[in-house]
Amino acid sequence: MGEESAERAGVCIQLAFQFAFTCIMAWVLSIEFIFLPPMSDPSVVGKGIFLTIQTLIITFLYASGNLICEVSRFFGVRLATFEFFLNWMCCVVGGLVVYICIMFYALCWPDPAFKVIVANRDAEGIPFGLYMHIIHCVGVPLVLLDGMLLLKRPALLELAIGKIRNYLSFFLAFGCWYVSLLNYNHHVTGRWPYPFMDKFQNFFQHALFYFIALGMAGVMTVSYRAILL
């Protein structure tokens, strides 16, 4: 009886957290798509050209999926395969969220061209700088809390989390797709989505940036995996 009560309490905690996680990510996405104006530069996929937006969408879907699993568990139904997939994805989500936060403050925020954009938006009455901090930072404590709760289920976690080479393979494939999207967008529109990319003078500078960026994303994911295991 005591074990059942403890398990029930654990499910309730997970359910409450995943509900909050999903609601917060929905709010963050609403900032980007409702409160912020459309892009000033052309893009073949709109705001989806930004890795931050893709990460926010992936994180929202991850949190929503976990919420569905926890609701099912609350009513005594296990979505084992779906839960297995989400636990595998937790390292990808954690790595991406931490990665976009680091890259934003390392490359975008200090860039003079980006500061001009922030100043112009602020002058229009849009708290663009504040929104950027929220969009790039809110996910970090959430995925860390999610990881802490996952540690309460070590048997399932160890079973679901993939091998390092699988995560690195995922980022290699994801990176090739995203790099192709960036270059196709530049071919069509003549613009790069990030102001600092305009400073690159040749193919080798672009290639070096992609290699370092993809490497960092992979390192973040593998590091998050190591913390969980």
Coordinates of N, CA, C and O in Angstrom, one line a residue, residues 8-24 66-67 70-71 74 142 149:
R8 N 2.0 6.7 -6.8 CA 1.0 7.6 -7.2 C 1.4 9.0 -7.0 O 1.2 9.9 -7.9
A9 N 2.1 9.3 -5.9 CA 2.6 10.6 -5.6 C 3.6 11.0 -6.7 O 3.6 12.2 -7.1
G10 N 4.5 10.1 -7.1 CA 5.5 10.4 -8.1 C 4.8 10.7 -9.4 O 5.3 11.6 -10.1
V11 N 3.8 10.0 -9.8 CA 3.1 10.3 -11.0 C 2.4 11.6 -11.0 O 2.5 12.4 -12.0
C12 N 1.9 12.0 -9.8 CA 1.2 13.3 -9.7 C 2.2 14.4 -9.8 O 2.0 15.5 -10.5
I13 N 3.4 14.3 -9.2 CA 4.5 15.3 -9.3 C 4.9 15.4 -10.8 O 5.1 16.5 -11.3
Q14 N 5.1 14.3 -11.5 CA 5.5 14.3 -12.9 C 4.4 15.0 -13.7 O 4.7 15.8 -14.6
L15 N 3.2 14.6 -13.4 CA 2.1 15.2 -14.2 C 2.0 16.7 -14.0 O 1.9 17.5 -15.0
A16 N 2.2 17.2 -12.8 CA 2.1 18.6 -12.5 C 3.3 19.3 -13.2 O 3.1 20.4 -13.8
F17 N 4.5 18.7 -13.1 CA 5.6 19.4 -13.8 C 5.5 19.4 -15.3 O 5.7 20.5 -15.9
Q18 N 5.1 18.3 -15.9 CA 5.0 18.3 -17.3 C 3.9 19.2 -17.8 O 4.0 19.8 -18.9
F19 N 2.8 19.4 -17.1 CA 1.8 20.3 -17.4 C 2.4 21.8 -17.4 O 2.1 22.5 -18.3
A20 N 3.1 22.1 -16.3 CA 3.7 23.4 -16.2 C 4.8 23.6 -17.4 O 4.8 24.7 -18.0
F21 N 5.6 22.6 -17.6 CA 6.6 22.6 -18.7 C 5.9 22.9 -20.0 O 6.4 23.8 -20.8
T22 N 4.9 22.2 -20.3 CA 4.2 22.4 -21.6 C 3.6 23.8 -21.7 O 3.7 24.4 -22.8
C23 N 2.9 24.3 -20.6 CA 2.3 25.6 -20.6 C 3.4 26.7 -20.8 O 3.2 27.6 -21.6
I24 N 4.5 26.5 -20.1 CA 5.6 27.6 -20.2 C 6.1 27.6 -21.6 O 6.4 28.7 -22.2
N66 N 5.5 14.1 -23.0 CA 5.6 13.6 -21.7 C 4.3 13.8 -20.9 O 4.0 13.0 -20.0
L67 N 3.6 15.0 -21.2 CA 2.4 15.2 -20.5 C 1.3 14.1 -20.8 O 0.6 13.6 -19.9
E70 N 2.2 11.0 -18.9 CA 1.9 11.1 -17.5 C 0.4 11.0 -17.2 O 0.0 10.5 -16.2
V71 N -0.4 11.6 -18.1 CA -1.9 11.5 -18.0 C -2.3 10.1 -18.1 O -3.1 9.6 -17.3
F74 N -1.4 8.2 -15.0 CA -2.3 8.5 -13.9 C -3.5 7.7 -14.0 O -4.1 7.3 -12.9
L142 N 14.1 24.4 -17.1 CA 13.1 23.4 -17.3 C 13.6 22.0 -17.6 O 13.2 21.0 -17.1
L149 N 13.8 14.9 -12.4 CA 12.7 14.0 -12.2 C 12.9 12.6 -13.0 O 12.5 11.6 -12.5

